[in-house]
mmCIF file of C-alpha atoms in Angstrom:
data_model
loop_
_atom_site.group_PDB
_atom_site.id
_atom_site.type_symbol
_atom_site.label_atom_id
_atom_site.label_comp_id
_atom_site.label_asym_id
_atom_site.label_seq_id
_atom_site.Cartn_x
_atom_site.Cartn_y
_atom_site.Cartn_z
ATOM 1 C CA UNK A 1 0.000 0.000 0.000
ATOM 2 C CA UNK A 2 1.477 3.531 -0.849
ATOM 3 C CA UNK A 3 2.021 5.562 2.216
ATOM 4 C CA UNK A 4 -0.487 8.351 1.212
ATOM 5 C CA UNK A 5 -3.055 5.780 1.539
ATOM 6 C CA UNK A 6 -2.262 4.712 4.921
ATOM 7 C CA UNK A 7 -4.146 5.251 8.058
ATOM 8 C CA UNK A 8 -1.347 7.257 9.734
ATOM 9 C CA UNK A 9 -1.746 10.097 7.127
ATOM 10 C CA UNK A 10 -5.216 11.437 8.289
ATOM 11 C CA UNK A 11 -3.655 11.204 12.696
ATOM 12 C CA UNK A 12 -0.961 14.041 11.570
ATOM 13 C CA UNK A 13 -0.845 16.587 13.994
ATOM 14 C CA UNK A 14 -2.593 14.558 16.420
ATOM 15 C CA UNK A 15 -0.268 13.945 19.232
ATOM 16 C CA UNK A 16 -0.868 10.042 20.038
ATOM 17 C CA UNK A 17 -1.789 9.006 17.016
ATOM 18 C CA UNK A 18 -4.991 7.435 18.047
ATOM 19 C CA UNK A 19 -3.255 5.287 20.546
ATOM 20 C CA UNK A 20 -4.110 7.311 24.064
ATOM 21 C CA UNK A 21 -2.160 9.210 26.191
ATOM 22 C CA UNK A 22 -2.442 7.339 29.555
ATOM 23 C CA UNK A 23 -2.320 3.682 28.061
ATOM 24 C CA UNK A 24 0.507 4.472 26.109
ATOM 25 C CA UNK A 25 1.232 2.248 23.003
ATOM 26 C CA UNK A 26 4.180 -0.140 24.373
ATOM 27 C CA UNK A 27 5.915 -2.553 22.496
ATOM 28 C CA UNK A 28 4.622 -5.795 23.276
ATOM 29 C CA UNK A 29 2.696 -5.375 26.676
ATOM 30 C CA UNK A 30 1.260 -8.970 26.724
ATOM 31 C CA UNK A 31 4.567 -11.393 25.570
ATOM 32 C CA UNK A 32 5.375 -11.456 21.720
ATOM 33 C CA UNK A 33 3.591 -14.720 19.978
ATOM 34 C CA UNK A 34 2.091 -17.532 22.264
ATOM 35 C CA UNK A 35 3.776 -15.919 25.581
ATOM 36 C CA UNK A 36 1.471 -16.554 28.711
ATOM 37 C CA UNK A 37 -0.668 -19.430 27.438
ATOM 38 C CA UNK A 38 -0.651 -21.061 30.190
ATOM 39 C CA UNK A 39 -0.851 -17.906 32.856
ATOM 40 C CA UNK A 40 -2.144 -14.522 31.538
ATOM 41 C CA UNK A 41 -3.741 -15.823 28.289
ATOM 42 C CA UNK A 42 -4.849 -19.076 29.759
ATOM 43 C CA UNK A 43 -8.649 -18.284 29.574
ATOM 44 C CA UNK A 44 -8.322 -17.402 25.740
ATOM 45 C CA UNK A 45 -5.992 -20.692 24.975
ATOM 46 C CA UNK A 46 -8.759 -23.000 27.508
ATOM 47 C CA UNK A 47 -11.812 -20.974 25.640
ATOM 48 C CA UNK A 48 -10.643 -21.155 22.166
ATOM 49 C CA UNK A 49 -7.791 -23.455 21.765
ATOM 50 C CA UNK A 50 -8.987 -26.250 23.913
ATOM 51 C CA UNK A 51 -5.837 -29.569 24.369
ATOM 52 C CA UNK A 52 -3.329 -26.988 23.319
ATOM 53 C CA UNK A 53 -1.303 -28.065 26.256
ATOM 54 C CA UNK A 54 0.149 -31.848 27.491
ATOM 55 C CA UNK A 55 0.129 -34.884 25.539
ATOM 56 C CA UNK A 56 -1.622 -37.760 24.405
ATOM 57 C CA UNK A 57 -1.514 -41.579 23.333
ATOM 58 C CA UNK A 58 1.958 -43.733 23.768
ATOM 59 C CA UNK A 59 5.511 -42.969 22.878
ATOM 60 C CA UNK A 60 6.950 -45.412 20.152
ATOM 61 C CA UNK A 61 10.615 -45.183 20.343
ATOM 62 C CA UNK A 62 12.845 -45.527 16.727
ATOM 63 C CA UNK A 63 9.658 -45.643 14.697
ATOM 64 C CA UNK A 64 9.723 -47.162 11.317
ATOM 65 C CA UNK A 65 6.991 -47.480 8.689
ATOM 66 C CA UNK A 66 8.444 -50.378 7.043
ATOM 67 C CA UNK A 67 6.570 -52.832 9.807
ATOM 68 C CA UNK A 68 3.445 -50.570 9.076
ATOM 69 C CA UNK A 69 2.974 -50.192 5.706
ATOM 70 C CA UNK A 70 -0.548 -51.379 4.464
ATOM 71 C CA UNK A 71 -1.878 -49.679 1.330
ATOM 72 C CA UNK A 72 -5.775 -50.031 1.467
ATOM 73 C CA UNK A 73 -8.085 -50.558 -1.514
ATOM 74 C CA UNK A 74 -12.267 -50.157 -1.158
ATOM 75 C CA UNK A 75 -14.623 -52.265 -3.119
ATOM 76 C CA UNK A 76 -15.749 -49.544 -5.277
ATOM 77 C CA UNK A 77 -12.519 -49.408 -6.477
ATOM 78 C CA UNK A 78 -11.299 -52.824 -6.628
ATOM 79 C CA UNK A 79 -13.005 -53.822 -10.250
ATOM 80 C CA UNK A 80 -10.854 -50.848 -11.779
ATOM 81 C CA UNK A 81 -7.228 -52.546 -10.715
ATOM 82 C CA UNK A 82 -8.611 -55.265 -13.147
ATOM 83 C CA UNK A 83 -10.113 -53.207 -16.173
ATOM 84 C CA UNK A 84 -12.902 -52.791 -17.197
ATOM 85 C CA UNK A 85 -12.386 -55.914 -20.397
ATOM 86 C CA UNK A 86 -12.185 -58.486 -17.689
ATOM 87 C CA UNK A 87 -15.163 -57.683 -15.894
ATOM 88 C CA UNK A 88 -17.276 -58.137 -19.171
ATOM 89 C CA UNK A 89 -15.386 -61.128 -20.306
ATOM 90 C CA UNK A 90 -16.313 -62.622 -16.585
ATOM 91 C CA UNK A 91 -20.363 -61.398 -16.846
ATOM 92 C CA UNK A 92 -20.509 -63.302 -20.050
ATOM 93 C CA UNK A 93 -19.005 -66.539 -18.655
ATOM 94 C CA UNK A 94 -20.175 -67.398 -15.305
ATOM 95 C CA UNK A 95 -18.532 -70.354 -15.083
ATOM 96 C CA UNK A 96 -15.072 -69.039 -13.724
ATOM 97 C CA UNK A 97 -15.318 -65.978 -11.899
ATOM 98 C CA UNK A 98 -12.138 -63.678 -12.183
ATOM 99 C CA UNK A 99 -9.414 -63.362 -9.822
ATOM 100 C CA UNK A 100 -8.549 -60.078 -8.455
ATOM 101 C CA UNK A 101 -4.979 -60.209 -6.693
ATOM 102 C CA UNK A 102 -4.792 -56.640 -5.232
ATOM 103 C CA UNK A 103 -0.727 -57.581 -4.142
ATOM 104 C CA UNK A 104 -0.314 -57.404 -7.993
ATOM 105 C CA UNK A 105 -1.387 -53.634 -8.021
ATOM 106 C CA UNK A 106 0.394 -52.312 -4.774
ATOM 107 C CA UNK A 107 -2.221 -52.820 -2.494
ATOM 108 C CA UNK A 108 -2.166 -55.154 0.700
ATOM 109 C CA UNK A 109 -5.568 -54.631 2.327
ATOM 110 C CA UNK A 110 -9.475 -54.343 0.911
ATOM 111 C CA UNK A 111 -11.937 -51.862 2.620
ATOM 112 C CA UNK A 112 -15.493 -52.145 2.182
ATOM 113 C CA UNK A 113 -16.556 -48.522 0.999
ATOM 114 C CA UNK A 114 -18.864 -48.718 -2.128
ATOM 115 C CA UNK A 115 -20.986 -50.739 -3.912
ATOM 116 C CA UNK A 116 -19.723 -53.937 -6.176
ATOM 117 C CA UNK A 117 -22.165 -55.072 -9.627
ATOM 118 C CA UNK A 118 -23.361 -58.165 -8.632
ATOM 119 C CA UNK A 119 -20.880 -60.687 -10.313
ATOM 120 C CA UNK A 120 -18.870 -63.128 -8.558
ATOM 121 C CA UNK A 121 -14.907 -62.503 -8.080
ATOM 122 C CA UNK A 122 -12.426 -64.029 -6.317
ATOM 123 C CA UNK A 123 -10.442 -61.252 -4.134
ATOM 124 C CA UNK A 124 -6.995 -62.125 -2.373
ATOM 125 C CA UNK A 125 -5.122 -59.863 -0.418
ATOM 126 C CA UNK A 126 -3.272 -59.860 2.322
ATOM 127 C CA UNK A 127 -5.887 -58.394 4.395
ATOM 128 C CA UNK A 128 -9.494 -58.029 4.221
ATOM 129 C CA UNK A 129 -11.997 -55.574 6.635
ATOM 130 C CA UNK A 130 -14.926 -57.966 7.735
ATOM 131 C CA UNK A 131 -17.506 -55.245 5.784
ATOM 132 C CA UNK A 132 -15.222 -56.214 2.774
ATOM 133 C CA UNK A 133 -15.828 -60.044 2.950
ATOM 134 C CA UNK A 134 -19.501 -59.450 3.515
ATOM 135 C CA UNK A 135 -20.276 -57.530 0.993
ATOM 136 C CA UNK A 136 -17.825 -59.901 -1.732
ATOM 137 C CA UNK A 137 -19.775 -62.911 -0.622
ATOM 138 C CA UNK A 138 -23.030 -61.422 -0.999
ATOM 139 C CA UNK A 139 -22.314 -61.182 -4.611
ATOM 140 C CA UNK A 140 -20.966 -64.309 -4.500
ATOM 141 C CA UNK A 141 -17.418 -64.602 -4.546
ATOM 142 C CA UNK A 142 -14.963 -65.071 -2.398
ATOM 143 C CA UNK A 143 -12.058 -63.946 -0.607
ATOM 144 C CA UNK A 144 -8.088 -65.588 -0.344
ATOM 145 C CA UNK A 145 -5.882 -64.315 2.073
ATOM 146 C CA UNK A 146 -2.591 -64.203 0.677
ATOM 147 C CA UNK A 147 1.027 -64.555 2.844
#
């Protein structure tokens, strides 16, 4: 902003610029920052900021992901991995139901969000949620858990 827009143009000649004579305007009265959250400010961290303060859950010492890493898939995304050629090829002939191996694609464990067209496939993955295995049997297929 150009300085003969600013505020401070129109308080010239005013001795205290708008900030009072007895209060006088002081540095940083209060703490610079988050100073005093936890004795002068409390009320306004406790009112609006509520948990700021302490900690929570367990400590895990020389974390590493490796052990952890699960990449999830959801049913309404699970016939797309395949293509969309094998799922017709697999409505025509109902004899042999596809296999899905999600491993294959990256992914170790099936969720159950979404809806799958009622035609049979085998799923195997590593890990399956039991909403997952319910809703692939009701269309009946099946699931493999894979090592």
């Amino acid at each position: 902003m150009t300085t003969s827009l600013r505020k401070n143009r129109k308080k010239r000649g005013h001795v205290s610029a708008g900030h009072g004579r007895v209060g006088k305007h002081r540095k940083h009265p209060s703490g610079r920052g988050n100073a005093g959250g936890q004795h002068h400010h409390r009320i306004l961290f406790d009112k609006y900021h509520p948990g700021y303060f302490g900690k929570v859950g367990m400590r895990h010492f020389h974390y590493q992901r490796n052990p952890y890493h699960c990449p999830i898939v959801n049913l309404d995304k699970i016939w797309s991995l395949v293509g969309e050629e094998v799922r017709t090829n697999g409505a025509k002939d109902t004899s042999v139901a596809p296999v899905i191996d999600v491993t294959k694609y990256g992914y170790s464990k099936v969720l159950g969000k979404g809806q799958l067209p009622t035609q049979p496939c085998v799923v195997m993955a590593k890990f399956v949620s039991k909403l997952a295995e319910k809703k692939i049997k009701e269309v009946g297929g099946c699931v493999i858990l894979t090592a």
